């Protein structure tokens, strides 16, 4: 050769391809080969047998990332030139797999059955899953690690796993499209578990992936209704009529009470008084025990125009919630018995009594005994009555603001106020109306 070894070493430092024509003894020098493989992993093919087994040289070749993608295509392939014992070295092999999963092609096949190594390889690249040894292909943890990264891993899952309910349920939690690979399409128990354990499982079962036979399965439908009552629309007529399913549906939305008996509508009325329309349309035949139960369930049902003029019904309602008097007809608001029961339940019902009854002293007295502010709903004559104003102020000093204006100029009234309310009444007289009292 015209060049000495020093010159050849310098040439290799500049371009590893010089090794194609370099002296053979140069390929046995550790530093020379290390310099070459740092330029390109392909340089390892020129190394002597002894150096191919050198761990530092092999790792240097694998780690190189020359020109990004081009380097990835080259460097992981450098593993093919490594000595056999290095291709059984988990550390060396994982360095290659981190760049490309196909590096497993150059690993010793014994590594494919090494569980710990393959778990790490799959964590690096899910595609490594394809190289699992026969004894690891049904290992749930390994396969699910691949599936968790990409649903495409399911394309390589064997039939045994695709027929395993526990595995497919776990896979579905990662990727819903796993249900397209399941071999349990007609297994109600599997779909029930999907409905119960996965968010929007009812949609997966009844809208996106499940078989049509689920629409006629009461057990799965019941589980789905507990998730979302709207799924009931997917059921067959037979399933929609199942007592347990309908009861569950009504518990979640009164709108589904149309197909149940009168007693079951109680649950619907508890949710929304408007559910009474279902009862009135299909079951009402006058006052019955069922109607009494509905009133107890929700007195607001008297808002229905077919009930707000019914005296017995309104009477039962105001006994439970006096404020529903506001929904009664004008005639019933002037009914002594109904109004007295309403005010006995709450003084606020006074507001909805007829003008005639607002002037009834017994009724006003009943309301004021509960709360002095009830004076505001009394007839003008009552609010101008010093006795009633005093009575109201004993319950609540703020009731003064609702006294008739002419009482402010009544000397006798003032004398009575001074005796019974020596201090607290002053601020209410001055500011109770939002303006100074004319008698202050």
Tab-separated table of C-alpha atoms in Angstrom:
chain	number	residue	atom	x	y	z
A	1	UNK	CA	0.000	0.000	0.000
A	2	UNK	CA	1.245	3.516	-0.757
A	3	UNK	CA	-0.196	4.904	2.542
A	4	UNK	CA	1.012	4.034	6.003
A	5	UNK	CA	-1.444	2.964	8.746
A	6	UNK	CA	-1.521	6.449	10.294
A	7	UNK	CA	-2.721	7.879	6.978
A	8	UNK	CA	-5.331	5.147	6.649
A	9	UNK	CA	-6.608	5.918	10.166
A	10	UNK	CA	-6.930	9.595	9.250
A	11	UNK	CA	-8.784	8.637	6.070
A	12	UNK	CA	-11.249	6.446	8.000
A	13	UNK	CA	-11.906	9.322	10.395
A	14	UNK	CA	-12.978	11.347	7.372
A	15	UNK	CA	-15.006	8.665	5.589
A	16	UNK	CA	-15.768	5.190	6.921
A	17	UNK	CA	-16.169	3.870	3.349
A	18	UNK	CA	-12.350	3.919	3.033
A	19	UNK	CA	-12.560	0.589	4.880
A	20	UNK	CA	-13.577	-1.002	1.563
A	21	UNK	CA	-9.924	-0.710	0.409
A	22	UNK	CA	-8.095	-0.316	3.713
A	23	UNK	CA	-5.621	-2.918	5.035
A	24	UNK	CA	-7.286	-5.830	6.900
A	25	UNK	CA	-5.283	-5.200	10.050
A	26	UNK	CA	-6.962	-1.773	10.287
A	27	UNK	CA	-10.322	-3.497	10.655
A	28	UNK	CA	-9.064	-5.165	13.831
A	29	UNK	CA	-8.225	-1.895	15.567
A	30	UNK	CA	-10.840	-0.924	18.173
A	31	UNK	CA	-10.462	2.869	17.893
A	32	UNK	CA	-10.551	2.808	14.098
A	33	UNK	CA	-13.734	0.745	13.994
A	34	UNK	CA	-15.359	2.805	16.730
A	35	UNK	CA	-14.720	5.950	14.643
A	36	UNK	CA	-16.167	4.257	11.571
A	37	UNK	CA	-19.372	2.954	13.139
A	38	UNK	CA	-20.038	6.336	14.710
A	39	UNK	CA	-20.333	7.561	11.111
A	40	UNK	CA	-22.502	4.679	9.944
A	41	UNK	CA	-23.674	1.473	11.489
A	42	UNK	CA	-22.956	-0.298	8.207
A	43	UNK	CA	-19.261	0.057	8.942
A	44	UNK	CA	-19.603	-2.759	11.453
A	45	UNK	CA	-19.668	-5.188	8.523
A	46	UNK	CA	-15.929	-4.450	8.036
A	47	UNK	CA	-14.984	-5.171	11.664
A	48	UNK	CA	-12.986	-8.256	12.559
A	49	UNK	CA	-14.801	-11.160	14.231
A	50	UNK	CA	-13.226	-10.196	17.537
A	51	UNK	CA	-14.420	-6.579	17.349
A	52	UNK	CA	-17.933	-7.532	16.289
A	53	UNK	CA	-18.254	-9.010	19.729
A	54	UNK	CA	-17.104	-5.825	21.416
A	55	UNK	CA	-20.102	-4.319	23.237
A	56	UNK	CA	-18.902	-0.694	22.998
A	57	UNK	CA	-18.543	-0.917	19.213
A	58	UNK	CA	-21.936	-2.537	18.730
A	59	UNK	CA	-23.700	0.019	20.952
A	60	UNK	CA	-22.010	2.908	19.176
A	61	UNK	CA	-23.293	1.609	15.858
A	62	UNK	CA	-26.805	1.221	17.136
A	63	UNK	CA	-26.980	4.612	18.863
A	64	UNK	CA	-25.944	6.606	15.822
A	65	UNK	CA	-28.856	8.736	14.447
A	66	UNK	CA	-27.307	10.006	11.235
A	67	UNK	CA	-29.626	12.149	9.121
A	68	UNK	CA	-32.577	11.304	11.374
A	69	UNK	CA	-34.743	8.932	9.292
A	70	UNK	CA	-31.890	7.675	7.202
A	71	UNK	CA	-29.990	6.964	10.396
A	72	UNK	CA	-32.920	5.044	11.870
A	73	UNK	CA	-33.075	2.885	8.743
A	74	UNK	CA	-29.334	2.214	8.981
A	75	UNK	CA	-28.431	1.988	12.611
A	76	UNK	CA	-30.907	-0.524	13.979
A	77	UNK	CA	-29.798	-2.770	11.145
A	78	UNK	CA	-26.257	-2.668	12.516
A	79	UNK	CA	-27.377	-5.308	14.998
A	80	UNK	CA	-27.214	-7.894	12.217
A	81	UNK	CA	-23.422	-7.575	12.149
A	82	UNK	CA	-22.996	-8.004	15.905
A	83	UNK	CA	-21.603	-11.206	17.365
A	84	UNK	CA	-24.221	-13.859	18.320
A	85	UNK	CA	-23.822	-13.319	22.056
A	86	UNK	CA	-24.588	-9.590	21.609
A	87	UNK	CA	-27.754	-10.445	19.721
A	88	UNK	CA	-28.797	-12.243	22.921
A	89	UNK	CA	-27.906	-9.211	25.071
A	90	UNK	CA	-31.136	-7.514	26.230
A	91	UNK	CA	-29.486	-4.108	26.627
A	92	UNK	CA	-27.977	-4.122	23.132
A	93	UNK	CA	-31.163	-5.398	21.549
A	94	UNK	CA	-33.353	-2.803	23.285
A	95	UNK	CA	-31.076	-0.035	22.015
A	96	UNK	CA	-31.900	-1.201	18.518
A	97	UNK	CA	-35.616	-1.720	19.167
A	98	UNK	CA	-35.925	1.831	20.457
A	99	UNK	CA	-35.063	2.981	16.938
A	100	UNK	CA	-37.137	0.441	15.047
A	101	UNK	CA	-39.174	-2.589	16.067
A	102	UNK	CA	-37.820	-4.515	13.074
A	103	UNK	CA	-34.497	-4.728	14.917
A	104	UNK	CA	-36.074	-7.789	16.567
A	105	UNK	CA	-35.426	-9.586	13.281
A	106	UNK	CA	-31.720	-9.515	14.157
A	107	UNK	CA	-32.121	-10.489	17.795
A	108	UNK	CA	-31.591	-14.104	18.728
A	109	UNK	CA	-34.994	-15.841	18.500
A	110	UNK	CA	-34.592	-16.960	22.109
A	111	UNK	CA	-35.145	-13.324	23.057
A	112	UNK	CA	-38.684	-13.492	21.654
A	113	UNK	CA	-39.616	-15.851	24.479
A	114	UNK	CA	-37.950	-13.755	27.185
A	115	UNK	CA	-40.986	-12.171	28.915
A	116	UNK	CA	-39.167	-9.289	30.593
A	117	UNK	CA	-37.298	-8.375	27.431
A	118	UNK	CA	-40.423	-8.546	25.247
A	119	UNK	CA	-42.404	-6.466	27.731
A	120	UNK	CA	-39.765	-3.732	27.499
A	121	UNK	CA	-39.625	-4.087	23.722
A	122	UNK	CA	-43.420	-3.715	23.437
A	123	UNK	CA	-43.316	-0.679	25.686
A	124	UNK	CA	-40.786	0.842	23.270
A	125	UNK	CA	-42.643	-0.184	20.119
A	126	UNK	CA	-46.032	-1.881	20.220
A	127	UNK	CA	-45.229	-3.614	16.906
A	128	UNK	CA	-42.724	-5.753	18.823
A	129	UNK	CA	-45.796	-7.689	19.939
A	130	UNK	CA	-45.727	-9.496	16.579
A	131	UNK	CA	-42.511	-11.277	17.603
A	132	UNK	CA	-43.837	-12.776	20.816
A	133	UNK	CA	-42.854	-16.407	21.222
A	134	UNK	CA	-45.636	-19.049	21.113
A	135	UNK	CA	-45.728	-19.327	24.905
A	136	UNK	CA	-46.270	-15.551	25.318
A	137	UNK	CA	-48.872	-14.840	22.653
A	138	UNK	CA	-51.755	-15.298	25.096
A	139	UNK	CA	-50.192	-13.323	27.937
A	140	UNK	CA	-52.858	-10.682	28.734
A	141	UNK	CA	-50.455	-8.123	30.152
A	142	UNK	CA	-48.101	-8.205	27.168
A	143	UNK	CA	-50.844	-8.070	24.570
A	144	UNK	CA	-52.743	-5.329	26.388
A	145	UNK	CA	-49.564	-3.267	26.581
A	146	UNK	CA	-49.488	-3.311	22.786
A	147	UNK	CA	-53.236	-2.661	22.467
A	148	UNK	CA	-53.044	0.280	24.851
A	149	UNK	CA	-50.672	2.011	22.428
A	150	UNK	CA	-52.498	1.304	19.186
A	151	UNK	CA	-55.735	-0.482	18.334
A	152	UNK	CA	-53.994	-1.914	15.263
A	153	UNK	CA	-52.350	-4.428	17.600
A	154	UNK	CA	-55.703	-6.209	17.698
A	155	UNK	CA	-55.111	-7.331	14.117
A	156	UNK	CA	-52.417	-9.662	15.447
A	157	UNK	CA	-54.397	-11.041	18.380
A	158	UNK	CA	-55.309	-14.720	18.092
A	159	UNK	CA	-58.813	-16.159	18.196
A	160	UNK	CA	-58.425	-17.491	21.712
A	161	UNK	CA	-57.894	-14.013	23.122
A	162	UNK	CA	-60.588	-12.478	20.942
A	163	UNK	CA	-62.954	-14.997	22.493
A	164	UNK	CA	-61.834	-14.183	26.026
A	165	UNK	CA	-64.418	-11.882	27.647
A	166	UNK	CA	-62.084	-10.451	30.296
A	167	UNK	CA	-59.350	-9.660	27.751
A	168	UNK	CA	-61.681	-8.095	25.189
A	169	UNK	CA	-63.375	-5.990	27.865
A	170	UNK	CA	-59.977	-4.686	28.977
A	171	UNK	CA	-59.025	-4.005	25.349
A	172	UNK	CA	-62.301	-2.161	24.772
A	173	UNK	CA	-61.526	0.159	27.664
A	174	UNK	CA	-58.462	1.268	25.698
A	175	UNK	CA	-60.067	1.322	22.246
A	176	UNK	CA	-63.777	0.935	21.529
A	177	UNK	CA	-63.040	-0.418	18.073
A	178	UNK	CA	-61.802	-3.581	19.809
A	179	UNK	CA	-65.454	-4.602	19.687
A	180	UNK	CA	-65.106	-5.089	15.932
A	181	UNK	CA	-62.643	-7.920	16.615
A	182	UNK	CA	-64.548	-9.673	19.385
A	183	UNK	CA	-65.723	-13.245	18.879
A	184	UNK	CA	-68.426	-12.835	21.551
A	185	UNK	CA	-70.957	-10.966	19.450
A	186	UNK	CA	-73.905	-13.073	20.599
A	187	UNK	CA	-72.849	-13.376	24.245
A	188	UNK	CA	-75.289	-11.248	26.357
A	189	UNK	CA	-73.096	-11.557	29.459
A	190	UNK	CA	-70.187	-9.922	27.622
A	191	UNK	CA	-72.320	-7.028	26.386
A	192	UNK	CA	-73.799	-6.548	29.824
A	193	UNK	CA	-70.284	-6.129	31.211
A	194	UNK	CA	-69.533	-3.619	28.427
A	195	UNK	CA	-72.632	-1.630	29.398
A	196	UNK	CA	-71.844	-1.699	33.106
A	197	UNK	CA	-68.101	-1.114	33.098
A	198	UNK	CA	-67.440	1.322	30.246
A	199	UNK	CA	-68.529	4.930	29.964
A	200	UNK	CA	-71.207	5.170	27.282
A	201	UNK	CA	-71.228	1.366	27.221
A	202	UNK	CA	-74.937	1.473	26.386
A	203	UNK	CA	-74.086	3.317	23.156
A	204	UNK	CA	-71.389	0.807	22.238
A	205	UNK	CA	-73.823	-2.048	22.751
A	206	UNK	CA	-76.985	-0.625	21.191
A	207	UNK	CA	-75.797	1.933	18.649
A	208	UNK	CA	-72.253	1.303	17.480
A	209	UNK	CA	-71.166	-2.334	17.783
A	210	UNK	CA	-73.674	-4.639	19.465
A	211	UNK	CA	-75.847	-7.245	17.700
A	212	UNK	CA	-79.537	-6.577	17.062
A	213	UNK	CA	-80.443	-9.424	19.406
A	214	UNK	CA	-79.632	-7.140	22.351
A	215	UNK	CA	-82.753	-5.122	21.596
A	216	UNK	CA	-84.812	-8.056	22.819
A	217	UNK	CA	-82.687	-8.906	25.857
A	218	UNK	CA	-84.287	-7.629	29.113
A	219	UNK	CA	-81.208	-8.181	31.298
A	220	UNK	CA	-78.844	-6.151	29.124
A	221	UNK	CA	-81.505	-3.497	28.483
A	222	UNK	CA	-82.063	-3.016	32.224
A	223	UNK	CA	-78.333	-2.457	32.718
A	224	UNK	CA	-78.323	0.026	29.812
A	225	UNK	CA	-81.364	1.960	31.094
A	226	UNK	CA	-79.549	2.467	34.388
A	227	UNK	CA	-76.833	4.216	32.377
A	228	UNK	CA	-79.045	6.203	30.022
A	229	UNK	CA	-82.806	5.943	29.901
A	230	UNK	CA	-82.881	7.083	26.257
A	231	UNK	CA	-81.587	3.646	25.211
A	232	UNK	CA	-85.077	2.279	25.869
A	233	UNK	CA	-86.044	3.542	22.425
A	234	UNK	CA	-83.771	0.826	20.979
A	235	UNK	CA	-85.665	-1.973	22.703
A	236	UNK	CA	-88.405	-4.109	21.229
A	237	UNK	CA	-92.011	-3.582	22.314
A	238	UNK	CA	-91.734	-6.640	24.543
A	239	UNK	CA	-88.662	-5.292	26.339
A	240	UNK	CA	-90.163	-1.808	26.699
A	241	UNK	CA	-93.100	-3.407	28.503
A	242	UNK	CA	-91.043	-5.345	31.040
A	243	UNK	CA	-92.216	-4.096	34.490
A	244	UNK	CA	-88.730	-3.915	35.999
A	245	UNK	CA	-87.333	-2.037	33.006
A	246	UNK	CA	-90.234	0.394	32.831
A	247	UNK	CA	-90.038	1.032	36.564
A	248	UNK	CA	-86.334	1.848	36.230
A	249	UNK	CA	-87.023	4.078	33.225
A	250	UNK	CA	-89.780	5.980	35.029
A	251	UNK	CA	-87.494	6.452	38.028
A	252	UNK	CA	-85.105	8.278	35.711
A	253	UNK	CA	-87.603	10.143	33.549
A	254	UNK	CA	-91.365	10.544	33.966
A	255	UNK	CA	-91.736	10.670	30.184
A	256	UNK	CA	-91.484	6.882	30.082
A	257	UNK	CA	-94.540	6.347	32.274
A	258	UNK	CA	-97.017	6.089	29.374
A	259	UNK	CA	-96.985	2.297	29.343
A	260	UNK	CA	-97.358	1.666	33.073
A	261	UNK	CA	-100.317	1.357	35.426
A	262	UNK	CA	-101.752	4.222	37.430
A	263	UNK	CA	-99.923	3.312	40.619
A	264	UNK	CA	-96.545	3.463	38.875
A	265	UNK	CA	-97.145	7.036	37.732
A	266	UNK	CA	-96.565	8.138	41.326
A	267	UNK	CA	-92.823	7.840	40.692
A	268	UNK	CA	-93.143	9.951	37.567
A	269	UNK	CA	-95.166	12.644	39.329
A	270	UNK	CA	-92.511	12.909	42.027
A	271	UNK	CA	-90.080	14.022	39.324
A	272	UNK	CA	-92.353	16.412	37.456
A	273	UNK	CA	-95.953	17.444	38.080
A	274	UNK	CA	-96.551	17.411	34.329
A	275	UNK	CA	-96.549	13.629	34.423
A	276	UNK	CA	-100.122	13.947	35.745
A	277	UNK	CA	-101.160	14.486	32.133
A	278	UNK	CA	-100.452	10.791	31.488
A	279	UNK	CA	-102.746	9.824	34.323
A	280	UNK	CA	-105.484	12.240	33.265
A	281	UNK	CA	-105.330	11.040	29.665
A	282	UNK	CA	-105.416	7.304	30.392
A	283	UNK	CA	-106.680	6.549	33.895
A	284	UNK	CA	-108.640	9.406	35.462
A	285	UNK	CA	-112.222	8.528	36.378
A	286	UNK	CA	-112.865	11.013	39.146
A	287	UNK	CA	-111.398	11.227	42.689
A	288	UNK	CA	-109.807	7.899	43.607
A	289	UNK	CA	-107.253	6.524	46.012
A	290	UNK	CA	-104.741	6.651	43.167
A	291	UNK	CA	-105.324	10.384	42.725
A	292	UNK	CA	-104.892	10.923	46.458
A	293	UNK	CA	-101.531	9.180	46.301
A	294	UNK	CA	-100.526	11.381	43.389
A	295	UNK	CA	-101.435	14.504	45.356
A	296	UNK	CA	-99.368	13.279	48.289
A	297	UNK	CA	-96.527	12.594	45.898
A	298	UNK	CA	-96.601	16.089	44.390
A	299	UNK	CA	-99.335	18.642	45.245
A	300	UNK	CA	-98.239	20.676	42.221
A	301	UNK	CA	-100.372	18.408	40.024
A	302	UNK	CA	-103.302	20.782	40.613
A	303	UNK	CA	-101.637	23.053	38.077
A	304	UNK	CA	-103.288	20.829	35.473
A	305	UNK	CA	-106.350	22.676	34.157
A	306	UNK	CA	-108.476	19.550	34.621
A	307	UNK	CA	-107.806	19.580	38.361
A	308	UNK	CA	-107.474	23.212	39.437
A	309	UNK	CA	-111.254	23.634	39.550
A	310	UNK	CA	-111.915	20.386	41.401
A	311	UNK	CA	-112.742	21.319	45.027
A	312	UNK	CA	-111.986	17.934	46.697
A	313	UNK	CA	-108.682	17.658	44.834
A	314	UNK	CA	-107.661	21.243	45.622
A	315	UNK	CA	-108.571	20.761	49.279
A	316	UNK	CA	-106.265	17.750	49.566
A	317	UNK	CA	-103.508	19.636	47.792
A	318	UNK	CA	-103.586	22.797	49.935
A	319	UNK	CA	-103.588	20.731	53.109
A	320	UNK	CA	-100.207	19.463	52.012
A	321	UNK	CA	-98.829	22.590	50.307
A	322	UNK	CA	-100.851	25.734	50.891
A	323	UNK	CA	-99.093	27.794	48.238
A	324	UNK	CA	-100.708	25.751	45.435
A	325	UNK	CA	-103.797	27.874	46.090
A	326	UNK	CA	-102.348	30.196	43.459
A	327	UNK	CA	-103.333	27.646	40.792
A	328	UNK	CA	-106.954	27.360	41.926
A	329	UNK	CA	-109.778	28.918	39.945
A	330	UNK	CA	-111.259	32.218	41.131
A	331	UNK	CA	-114.225	30.325	42.508
A	332	UNK	CA	-112.071	28.062	44.700
A	333	UNK	CA	-109.957	30.973	45.926
A	334	UNK	CA	-113.189	32.283	47.431
A	335	UNK	CA	-114.011	28.938	49.075
A	336	UNK	CA	-113.764	29.355	52.856
A	337	UNK	CA	-112.756	25.772	53.640
A	338	UNK	CA	-110.080	25.539	50.952
A	339	UNK	CA	-108.542	28.939	51.718
A	340	UNK	CA	-108.558	28.413	55.494
A	341	UNK	CA	-106.748	25.083	55.075
A	342	UNK	CA	-104.261	26.680	52.696
A	343	UNK	CA	-103.452	29.544	55.096
A	344	UNK	CA	-103.249	27.110	58.020
A	345	UNK	CA	-100.530	25.291	56.066
A	346	UNK	CA	-98.660	28.519	55.186
A	347	UNK	CA	-99.405	32.181	55.767
A	348	UNK	CA	-98.107	32.918	52.268
A	349	UNK	CA	-101.308	31.450	50.807
A	350	UNK	CA	-103.066	34.635	51.960
A	351	UNK	CA	-101.744	36.327	48.846
A	352	UNK	CA	-103.946	34.132	46.643
A	353	UNK	CA	-107.183	34.339	48.629
A	354	UNK	CA	-110.111	36.313	47.221
A	355	UNK	CA	-110.527	39.945	48.294
A	356	UNK	CA	-113.527	38.944	50.369
A	357	UNK	CA	-111.501	36.446	52.389
A	358	UNK	CA	-108.529	38.818	52.717
A	359	UNK	CA	-110.897	40.913	54.805
A	360	UNK	CA	-111.957	37.973	56.959
A	361	UNK	CA	-110.615	38.723	60.453
A	362	UNK	CA	-110.434	35.073	61.470
A	363	UNK	CA	-108.386	34.234	58.376
A	364	UNK	CA	-106.055	37.222	58.849
A	365	UNK	CA	-105.641	36.352	62.502
A	366	UNK	CA	-104.696	32.781	61.499
A	367	UNK	CA	-102.045	34.073	59.109
A	368	UNK	CA	-100.610	36.734	61.449
A	369	UNK	CA	-100.175	34.208	64.252
A	370	UNK	CA	-97.678	32.490	61.917
A	371	UNK	CA	-95.882	35.582	60.620
A	372	UNK	CA	-96.487	39.297	61.122
A	373	UNK	CA	-95.596	40.035	57.500
A	374	UNK	CA	-98.856	38.323	56.483
A	375	UNK	CA	-100.389	41.765	57.076
A	376	UNK	CA	-99.256	42.751	53.590
A	377	UNK	CA	-101.821	40.382	52.056
A	378	UNK	CA	-104.765	41.554	54.192
A	379	UNK	CA	-107.540	43.771	52.850
A	380	UNK	CA	-107.050	47.566	53.204
A	381	UNK	CA	-109.558	47.693	56.053
A	382	UNK	CA	-107.533	45.216	58.058
A	383	UNK	CA	-104.259	47.065	57.385
A	384	UNK	CA	-105.927	50.189	58.709
A	385	UNK	CA	-106.994	48.431	61.904
A	386	UNK	CA	-104.624	49.373	64.726
A	387	UNK	CA	-105.344	46.160	66.612
A	388	UNK	CA	-104.286	43.970	63.705
A	389	UNK	CA	-101.222	46.127	62.971
A	390	UNK	CA	-100.111	45.844	66.617
A	391	UNK	CA	-100.709	42.101	66.527
A	392	UNK	CA	-98.605	41.788	63.362
A	393	UNK	CA	-95.806	43.936	64.801
A	394	UNK	CA	-95.575	41.680	67.837
A	395	UNK	CA	-94.692	38.859	65.457
A	396	UNK	CA	-92.444	40.947	63.253
A	397	UNK	CA	-91.660	44.652	63.727
A	398	UNK	CA	-91.227	44.983	59.975
A	399	UNK	CA	-94.989	44.504	59.574
A	400	UNK	CA	-95.332	48.240	60.333
A	401	UNK	CA	-94.435	49.055	56.749
A	402	UNK	CA	-97.717	47.465	55.591
A	403	UNK	CA	-99.971	49.487	57.942
A	404	UNK	CA	-102.371	51.959	56.311
A	405	UNK	CA	-100.800	55.366	55.824
A	406	UNK	CA	-103.490	57.210	57.751
A	407	UNK	CA	-102.461	55.393	60.932
A	408	UNK	CA	-99.270	57.478	60.976
A	409	UNK	CA	-101.366	60.551	61.762
A	410	UNK	CA	-103.509	58.838	64.376
A	411	UNK	CA	-102.488	60.116	67.864
A	412	UNK	CA	-104.099	57.220	69.693
A	413	UNK	CA	-102.200	54.787	67.496
A	414	UNK	CA	-98.967	56.628	68.311
A	415	UNK	CA	-99.657	56.466	72.030
A	416	UNK	CA	-100.230	52.739	71.750
A	417	UNK	CA	-97.003	52.278	69.783
A	418	UNK	CA	-94.968	54.185	72.379
A	419	UNK	CA	-96.311	52.033	75.195
A	420	UNK	CA	-95.863	48.671	73.481
A	421	UNK	CA	-92.737	49.372	71.389
A	422	UNK	CA	-90.613	51.896	73.303
A	423	UNK	CA	-87.581	51.839	70.951
A	424	UNK	CA	-87.552	49.368	68.053
A	425	UNK	CA	-90.602	50.844	66.337
A	426	UNK	CA	-88.836	54.166	65.656
A	427	UNK	CA	-86.673	52.974	62.778
A	428	UNK	CA	-89.613	51.243	61.142
A	429	UNK	CA	-91.754	54.346	61.363
A	430	UNK	CA	-89.020	56.477	59.789
A	431	UNK	CA	-87.771	54.083	57.124
A	432	UNK	CA	-90.375	51.332	56.863
A	433	UNK	CA	-91.938	52.857	53.777
A	434	UNK	CA	-88.718	54.089	52.263
A	435	UNK	CA	-89.628	57.655	53.292
A	436	UNK	CA	-90.079	59.448	56.629
A	437	UNK	CA	-93.458	58.914	58.281
A	438	UNK	CA	-95.682	62.027	58.193
A	439	UNK	CA	-96.163	61.667	61.941
A	440	UNK	CA	-92.476	61.247	62.847
